[in-house]
Short mmCIF file of C-alpha atoms in Angstrom, two decimals:
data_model
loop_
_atom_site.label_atom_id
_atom_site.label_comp_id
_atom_site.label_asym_id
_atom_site.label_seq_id
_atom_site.Cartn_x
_atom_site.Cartn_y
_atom_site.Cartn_z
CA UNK A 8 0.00 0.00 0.00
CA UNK A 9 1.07 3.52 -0.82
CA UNK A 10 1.60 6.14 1.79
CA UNK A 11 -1.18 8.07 -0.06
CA UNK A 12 -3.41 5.14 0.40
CA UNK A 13 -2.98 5.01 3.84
CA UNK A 14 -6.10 5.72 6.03
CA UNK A 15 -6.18 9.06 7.67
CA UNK A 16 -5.82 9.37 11.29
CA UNK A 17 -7.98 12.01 13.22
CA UNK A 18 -6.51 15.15 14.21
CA UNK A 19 -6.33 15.34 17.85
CA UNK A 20 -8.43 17.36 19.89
CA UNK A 21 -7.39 21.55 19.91
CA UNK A 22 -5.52 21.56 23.46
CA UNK A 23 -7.28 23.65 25.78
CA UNK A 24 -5.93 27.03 27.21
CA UNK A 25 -5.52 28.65 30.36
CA UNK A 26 -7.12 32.39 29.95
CA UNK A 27 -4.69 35.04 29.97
CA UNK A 28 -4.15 37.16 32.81
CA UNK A 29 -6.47 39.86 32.22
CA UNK A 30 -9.30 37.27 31.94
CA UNK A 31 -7.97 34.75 34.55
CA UNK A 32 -9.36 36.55 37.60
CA UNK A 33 -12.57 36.77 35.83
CA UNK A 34 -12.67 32.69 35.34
CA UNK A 35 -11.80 31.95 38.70
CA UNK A 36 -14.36 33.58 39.77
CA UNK A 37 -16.75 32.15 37.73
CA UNK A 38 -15.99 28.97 39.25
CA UNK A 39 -16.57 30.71 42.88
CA UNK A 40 -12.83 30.13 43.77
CA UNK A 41 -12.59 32.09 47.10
CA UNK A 42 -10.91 35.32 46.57
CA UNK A 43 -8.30 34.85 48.89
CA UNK A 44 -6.84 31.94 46.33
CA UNK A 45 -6.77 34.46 43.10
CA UNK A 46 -2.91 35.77 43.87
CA UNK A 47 -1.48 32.44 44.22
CA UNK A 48 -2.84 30.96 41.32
CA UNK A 49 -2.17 34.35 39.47
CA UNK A 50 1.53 33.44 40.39
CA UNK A 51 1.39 29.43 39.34
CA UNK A 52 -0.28 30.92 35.83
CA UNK A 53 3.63 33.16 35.71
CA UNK A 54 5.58 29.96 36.63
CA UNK A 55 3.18 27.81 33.87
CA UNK A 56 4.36 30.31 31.38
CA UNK A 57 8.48 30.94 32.53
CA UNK A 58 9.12 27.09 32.85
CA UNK A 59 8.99 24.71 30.30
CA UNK A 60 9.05 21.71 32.05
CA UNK A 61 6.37 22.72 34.19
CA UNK A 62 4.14 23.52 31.46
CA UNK A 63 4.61 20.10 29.46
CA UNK A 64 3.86 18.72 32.91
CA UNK A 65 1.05 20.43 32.62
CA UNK A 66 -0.46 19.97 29.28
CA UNK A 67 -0.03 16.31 29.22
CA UNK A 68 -2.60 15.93 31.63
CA UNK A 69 -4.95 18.71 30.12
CA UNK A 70 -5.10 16.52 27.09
CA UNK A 71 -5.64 13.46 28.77
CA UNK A 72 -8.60 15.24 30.94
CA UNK A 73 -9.84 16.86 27.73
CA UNK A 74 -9.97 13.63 25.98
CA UNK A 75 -12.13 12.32 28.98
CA UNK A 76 -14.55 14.88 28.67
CA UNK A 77 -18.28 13.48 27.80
CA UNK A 78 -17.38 9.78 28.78
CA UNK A 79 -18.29 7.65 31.79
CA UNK A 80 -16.85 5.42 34.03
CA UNK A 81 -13.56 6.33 32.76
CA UNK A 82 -10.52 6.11 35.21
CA UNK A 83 -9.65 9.59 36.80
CA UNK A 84 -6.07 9.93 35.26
CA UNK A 85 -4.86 11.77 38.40
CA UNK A 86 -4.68 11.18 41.95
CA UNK A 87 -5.64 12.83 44.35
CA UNK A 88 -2.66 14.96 45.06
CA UNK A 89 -1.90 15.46 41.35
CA UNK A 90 0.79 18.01 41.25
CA UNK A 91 0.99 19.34 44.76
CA UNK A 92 4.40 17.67 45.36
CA UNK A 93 5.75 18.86 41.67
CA UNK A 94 8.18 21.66 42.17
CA UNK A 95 6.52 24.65 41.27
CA UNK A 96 3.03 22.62 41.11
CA UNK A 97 1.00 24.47 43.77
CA UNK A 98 -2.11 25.77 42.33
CA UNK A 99 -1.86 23.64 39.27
CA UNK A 100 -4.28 21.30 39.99
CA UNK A 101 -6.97 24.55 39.80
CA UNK A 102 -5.60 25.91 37.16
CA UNK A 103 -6.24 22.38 35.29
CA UNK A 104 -9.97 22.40 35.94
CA UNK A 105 -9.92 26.27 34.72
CA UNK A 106 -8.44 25.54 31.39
CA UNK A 107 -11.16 22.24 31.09
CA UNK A 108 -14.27 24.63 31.68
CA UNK A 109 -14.96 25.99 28.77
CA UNK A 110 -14.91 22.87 27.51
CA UNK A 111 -16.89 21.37 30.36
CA UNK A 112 -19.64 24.54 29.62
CA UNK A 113 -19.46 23.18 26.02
CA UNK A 114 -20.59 19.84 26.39
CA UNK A 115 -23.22 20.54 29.00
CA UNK A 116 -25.15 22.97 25.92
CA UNK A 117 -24.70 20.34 23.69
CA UNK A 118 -26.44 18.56 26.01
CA UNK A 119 -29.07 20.86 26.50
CA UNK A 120 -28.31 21.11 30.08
CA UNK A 121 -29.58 24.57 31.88
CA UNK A 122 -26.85 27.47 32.42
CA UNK A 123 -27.75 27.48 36.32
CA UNK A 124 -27.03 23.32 36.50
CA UNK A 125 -23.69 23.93 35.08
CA UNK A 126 -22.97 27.13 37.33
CA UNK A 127 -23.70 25.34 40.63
CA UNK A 128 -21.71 21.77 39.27
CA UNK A 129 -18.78 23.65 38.15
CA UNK A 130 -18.68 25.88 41.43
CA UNK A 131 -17.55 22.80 43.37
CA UNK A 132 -13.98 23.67 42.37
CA UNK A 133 -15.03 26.89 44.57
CA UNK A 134 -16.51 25.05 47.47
CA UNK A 135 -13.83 22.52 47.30
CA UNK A 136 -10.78 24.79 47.65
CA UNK A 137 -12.60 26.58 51.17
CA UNK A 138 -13.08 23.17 52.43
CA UNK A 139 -9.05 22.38 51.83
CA UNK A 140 -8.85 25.90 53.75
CA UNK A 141 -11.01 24.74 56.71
CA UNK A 142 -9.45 21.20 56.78
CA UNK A 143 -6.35 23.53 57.61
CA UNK A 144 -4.18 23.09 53.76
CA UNK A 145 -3.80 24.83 50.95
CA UNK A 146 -5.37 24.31 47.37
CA UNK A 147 -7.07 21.09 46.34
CA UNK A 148 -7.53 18.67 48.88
CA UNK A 149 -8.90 15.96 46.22
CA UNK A 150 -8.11 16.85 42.07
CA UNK A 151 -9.39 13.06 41.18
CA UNK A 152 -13.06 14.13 43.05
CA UNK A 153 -13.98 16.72 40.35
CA UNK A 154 -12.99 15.01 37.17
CA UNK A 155 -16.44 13.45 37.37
CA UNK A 156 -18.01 17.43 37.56
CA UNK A 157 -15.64 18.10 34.20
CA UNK A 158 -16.41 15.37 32.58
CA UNK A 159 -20.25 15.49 32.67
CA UNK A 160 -19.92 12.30 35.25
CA UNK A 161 -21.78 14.28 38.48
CA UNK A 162 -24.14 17.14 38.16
CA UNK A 163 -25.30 19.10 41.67
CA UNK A 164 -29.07 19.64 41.23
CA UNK A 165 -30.20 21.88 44.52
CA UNK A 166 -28.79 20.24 48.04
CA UNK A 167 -27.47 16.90 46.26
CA UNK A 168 -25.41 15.92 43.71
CA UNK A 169 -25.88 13.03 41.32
CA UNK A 170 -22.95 10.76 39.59
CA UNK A 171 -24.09 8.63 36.60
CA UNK A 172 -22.78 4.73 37.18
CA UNK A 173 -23.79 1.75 35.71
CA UNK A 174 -21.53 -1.08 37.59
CA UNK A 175 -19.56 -2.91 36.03
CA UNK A 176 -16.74 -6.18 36.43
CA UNK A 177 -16.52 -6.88 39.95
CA UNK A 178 -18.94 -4.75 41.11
CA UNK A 179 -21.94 -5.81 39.32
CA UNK A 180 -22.72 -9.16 41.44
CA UNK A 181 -23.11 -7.16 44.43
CA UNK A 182 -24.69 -4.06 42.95
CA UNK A 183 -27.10 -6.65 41.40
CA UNK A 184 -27.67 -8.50 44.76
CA UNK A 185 -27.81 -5.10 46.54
CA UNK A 186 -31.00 -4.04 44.02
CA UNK A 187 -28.58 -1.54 42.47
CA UNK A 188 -28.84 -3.47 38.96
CA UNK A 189 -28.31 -1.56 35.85
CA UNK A 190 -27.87 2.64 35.52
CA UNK A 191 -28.25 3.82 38.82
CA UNK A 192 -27.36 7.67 40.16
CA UNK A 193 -24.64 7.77 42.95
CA UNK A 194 -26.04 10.68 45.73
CA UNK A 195 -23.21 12.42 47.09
CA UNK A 196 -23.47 15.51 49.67
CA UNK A 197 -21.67 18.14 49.28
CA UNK A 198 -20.56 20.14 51.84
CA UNK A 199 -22.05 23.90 52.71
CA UNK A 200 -24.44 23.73 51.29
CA UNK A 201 -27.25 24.59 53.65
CA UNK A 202 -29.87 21.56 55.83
CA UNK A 203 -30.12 18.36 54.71
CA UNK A 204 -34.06 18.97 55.31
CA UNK A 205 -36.55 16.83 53.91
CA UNK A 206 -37.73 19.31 51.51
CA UNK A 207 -34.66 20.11 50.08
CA UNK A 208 -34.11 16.48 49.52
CA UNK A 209 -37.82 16.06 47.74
CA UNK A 210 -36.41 19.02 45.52
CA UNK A 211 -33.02 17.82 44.42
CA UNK A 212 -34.78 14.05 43.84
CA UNK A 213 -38.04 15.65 41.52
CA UNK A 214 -35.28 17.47 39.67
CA UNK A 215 -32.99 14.41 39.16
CA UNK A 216 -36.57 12.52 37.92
CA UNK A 217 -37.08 15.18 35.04
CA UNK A 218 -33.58 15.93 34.55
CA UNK A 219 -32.06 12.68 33.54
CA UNK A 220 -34.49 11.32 31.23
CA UNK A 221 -34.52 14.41 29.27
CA UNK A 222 -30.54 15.00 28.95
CA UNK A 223 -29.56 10.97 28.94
CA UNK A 224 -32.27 9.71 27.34
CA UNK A 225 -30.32 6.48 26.68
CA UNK A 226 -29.62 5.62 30.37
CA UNK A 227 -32.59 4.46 31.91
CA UNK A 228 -31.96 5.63 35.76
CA UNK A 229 -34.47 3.59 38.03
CA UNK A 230 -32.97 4.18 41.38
CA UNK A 231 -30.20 6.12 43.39
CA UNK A 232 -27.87 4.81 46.13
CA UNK A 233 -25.03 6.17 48.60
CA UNK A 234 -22.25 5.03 50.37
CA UNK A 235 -22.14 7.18 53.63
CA UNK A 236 -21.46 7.20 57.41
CA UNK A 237 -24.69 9.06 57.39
CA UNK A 238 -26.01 6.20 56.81
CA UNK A 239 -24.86 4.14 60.04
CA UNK A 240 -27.56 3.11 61.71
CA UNK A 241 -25.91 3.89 65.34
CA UNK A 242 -26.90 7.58 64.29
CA UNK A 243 -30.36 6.66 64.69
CA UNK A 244 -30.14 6.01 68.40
CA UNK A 245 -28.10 9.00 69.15
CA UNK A 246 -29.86 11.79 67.31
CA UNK A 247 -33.33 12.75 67.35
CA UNK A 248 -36.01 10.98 65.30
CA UNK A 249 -37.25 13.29 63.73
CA UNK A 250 -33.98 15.56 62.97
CA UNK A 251 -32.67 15.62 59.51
CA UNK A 252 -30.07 13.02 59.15
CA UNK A 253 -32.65 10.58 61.17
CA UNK A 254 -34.83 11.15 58.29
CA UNK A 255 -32.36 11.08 55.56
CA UNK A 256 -32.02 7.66 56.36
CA UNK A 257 -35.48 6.45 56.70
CA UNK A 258 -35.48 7.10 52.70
CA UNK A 259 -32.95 4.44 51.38
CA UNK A 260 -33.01 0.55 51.88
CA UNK A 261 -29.84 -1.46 53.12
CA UNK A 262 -27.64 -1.95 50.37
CA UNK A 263 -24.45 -3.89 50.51
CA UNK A 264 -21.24 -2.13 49.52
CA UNK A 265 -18.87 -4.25 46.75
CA UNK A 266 -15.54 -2.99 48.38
CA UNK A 267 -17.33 -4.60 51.92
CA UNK A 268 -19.88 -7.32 51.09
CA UNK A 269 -20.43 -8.33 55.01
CA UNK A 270 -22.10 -5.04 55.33
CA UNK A 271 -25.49 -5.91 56.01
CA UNK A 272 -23.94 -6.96 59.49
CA UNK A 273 -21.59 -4.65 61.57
CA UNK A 274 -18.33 -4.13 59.48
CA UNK A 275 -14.89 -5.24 61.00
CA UNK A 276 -13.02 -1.90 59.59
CA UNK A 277 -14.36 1.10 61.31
CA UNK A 278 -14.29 4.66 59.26
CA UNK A 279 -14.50 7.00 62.00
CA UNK A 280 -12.23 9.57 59.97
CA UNK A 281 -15.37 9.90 57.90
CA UNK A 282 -17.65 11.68 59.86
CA UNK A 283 -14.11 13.55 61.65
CA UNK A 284 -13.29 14.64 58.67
CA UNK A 285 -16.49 16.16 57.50
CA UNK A 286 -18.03 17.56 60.52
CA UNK A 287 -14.78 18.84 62.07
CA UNK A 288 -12.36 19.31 58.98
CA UNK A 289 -9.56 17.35 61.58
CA UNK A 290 -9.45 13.73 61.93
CA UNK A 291 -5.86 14.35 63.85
CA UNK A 292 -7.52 16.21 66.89
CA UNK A 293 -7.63 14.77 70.41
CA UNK A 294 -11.35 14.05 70.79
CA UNK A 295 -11.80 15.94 74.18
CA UNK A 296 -10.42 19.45 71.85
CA UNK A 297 -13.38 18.90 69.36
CA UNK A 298 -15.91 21.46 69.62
CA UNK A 299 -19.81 20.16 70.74
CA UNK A 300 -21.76 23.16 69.97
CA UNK A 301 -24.56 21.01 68.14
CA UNK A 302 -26.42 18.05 69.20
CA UNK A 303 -24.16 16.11 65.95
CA UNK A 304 -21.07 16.63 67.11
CA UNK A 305 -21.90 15.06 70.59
CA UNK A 306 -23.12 12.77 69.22
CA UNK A 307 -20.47 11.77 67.14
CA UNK A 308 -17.90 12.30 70.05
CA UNK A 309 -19.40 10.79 73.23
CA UNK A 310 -20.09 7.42 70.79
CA UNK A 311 -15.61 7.46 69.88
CA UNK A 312 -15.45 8.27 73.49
CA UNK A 313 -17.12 5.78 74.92
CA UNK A 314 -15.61 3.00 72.76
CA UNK A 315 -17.87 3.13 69.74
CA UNK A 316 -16.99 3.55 66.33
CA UNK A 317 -18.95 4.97 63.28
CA UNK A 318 -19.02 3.15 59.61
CA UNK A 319 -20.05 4.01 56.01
CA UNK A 320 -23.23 2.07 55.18
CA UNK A 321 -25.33 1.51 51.43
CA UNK A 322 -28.26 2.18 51.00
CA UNK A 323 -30.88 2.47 47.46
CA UNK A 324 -33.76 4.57 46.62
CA UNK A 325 -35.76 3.94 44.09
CA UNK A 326 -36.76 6.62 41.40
CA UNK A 327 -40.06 5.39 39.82
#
């Protein structure tokens, strides 16, 4: 065969950019990235641009995040730390889901999806970098977490957001014997982000009802389910029944996790860093330091202190 004969190969996807400085400012705030952050990522955009290295660094894993946009159930590509130990890396990790957005905003109108649904998703890179603040670091605590927002993965409609999955491989058998068969949306909760009251719950489920069927009209979605320490029944007799975590629960039924498939029954690995790390931002502090200004937090620290400990149950809603 001739070289001319030879079949063509497909350009490769334009490489996104980083805005330039005049507009930076104006994209991080877009993505409600907490004003105190703008100079120091102002600064990694100046070492991005002086050092070579750093910037092939850089775009390598642009493309391969750019590539990823619009599929599911693709691995991450970066972990969770991804360039925080790089010399000169600090900030990068923003400055990676900056240069994806426009591309993220792209996909979401070809989708059809609402301006406001992509706002409040795409804001999580915001919300994400305070929470790194209040857990006591600097810049992302978790890059890998919002490859699913970039990607189209996870969308945040009102007080909860909702990941696409189907299982798959290893998981399946247990999702399957769980009731979890087939497409199923993953309920995560993100952080402040106001009550988890019952009817901001109702809301954020009627949306995910409409919204999925008309934007993924080829993923039949039948249920949800979550893997949470909100979840642990021990809550239940600790809190009040009829506060809002009490009745968060009363919504799903037991499901078995893949990753722990004695669930059902009490676990043997405890996760008390869970709720630690979410309700007090420090899973290192002595537990007679943590503060117990709400009825939660003594809760969750007279149970550790009296021997208990706290785990991450399933649990499945259906949609229909």
């Amino acid at each position: 065969m001739q070289l001319s004969q030879l079949p063509k190969l497909p350009e490769p996807p334009e490489l996104p950019e980083l805005p330039s400085d005049e507009d930076l400012v104006e994209a991080l705030l877009g993505l409600a990235v907490p004003f105190e952050e703008v100079n120091g990522l102002l600064s990694a955009r100046t070492r991005l641009d002086r050092d070579r290295g750093l910037r092939t660094f850089f775009e390598e894993m642009l493309r391969t995040q750019a590539e990823a946009v619009g599929t599911l159930g693709r691995p991450a590509g970066l972990d969770r730390d991804w360039a925080a130990w790089t010399a000169g890396g600090e900030g990068l990790a923003t400055l990676l889901f900056v240069a994806l957005a426009p591309l993220a905003r792209a996909h979401h109108r070809a989708l059809g999806i609402p301006a406001e649904v992509t706002g409040s998703t795409l804001a999580d890179l915001g919300r994400q970098l305070a929470v790194s603040r209040w857990r006591g670091r600097t810049g992302l605590g978790n890059a890998r977490w919002l490859t699913l927002h970039f990607r189209g993965e996870l969308f945040q409609l009102g007080r909860l957001q909702f990941q696409r999955t189907r299982p798959t491989g290893a998981d399946a058998p247990a999702a399957r014997a769980g009731g979890a068969d087939g497409w199923s949306l993953q309920l995560h909760i993100p952080d402040h982000c106001g009550p988890l009251s019952p009817a901001a719950c109702d809301r954020a489920l009627d949306r995910a009802r409409a919204f999925f069927p008309r934007h993924f009209p080829g993923e039949p979605y039948r249920s949800c389910h979550i893997f949470s320490w909100l979840l642990d029944p021990q809550l239940a007799d600790r809190l009040p029944a009829e506060s809002n975590i009490v009745r968060f629960q009363r919504r799903f039924s037991p499901l078995e996790r893949p990753d722990l498939p004695n669930l059902p029954d009490l676990p043997s690995a405890p996760e008390d860093s869970n709720p630690l790390k979410f309700v007090f931002g420090d899973i290192e502090r002595p537990l007679e330091s943590l503060p117990r200004d709400t009825v939660l937090q003594r809760a969750l620290v007279d149970h550790l202190r009296a021997g208990g400990h706290w785990y991450v149950r399933g649990g499945r809603l259906p949609l229909e």
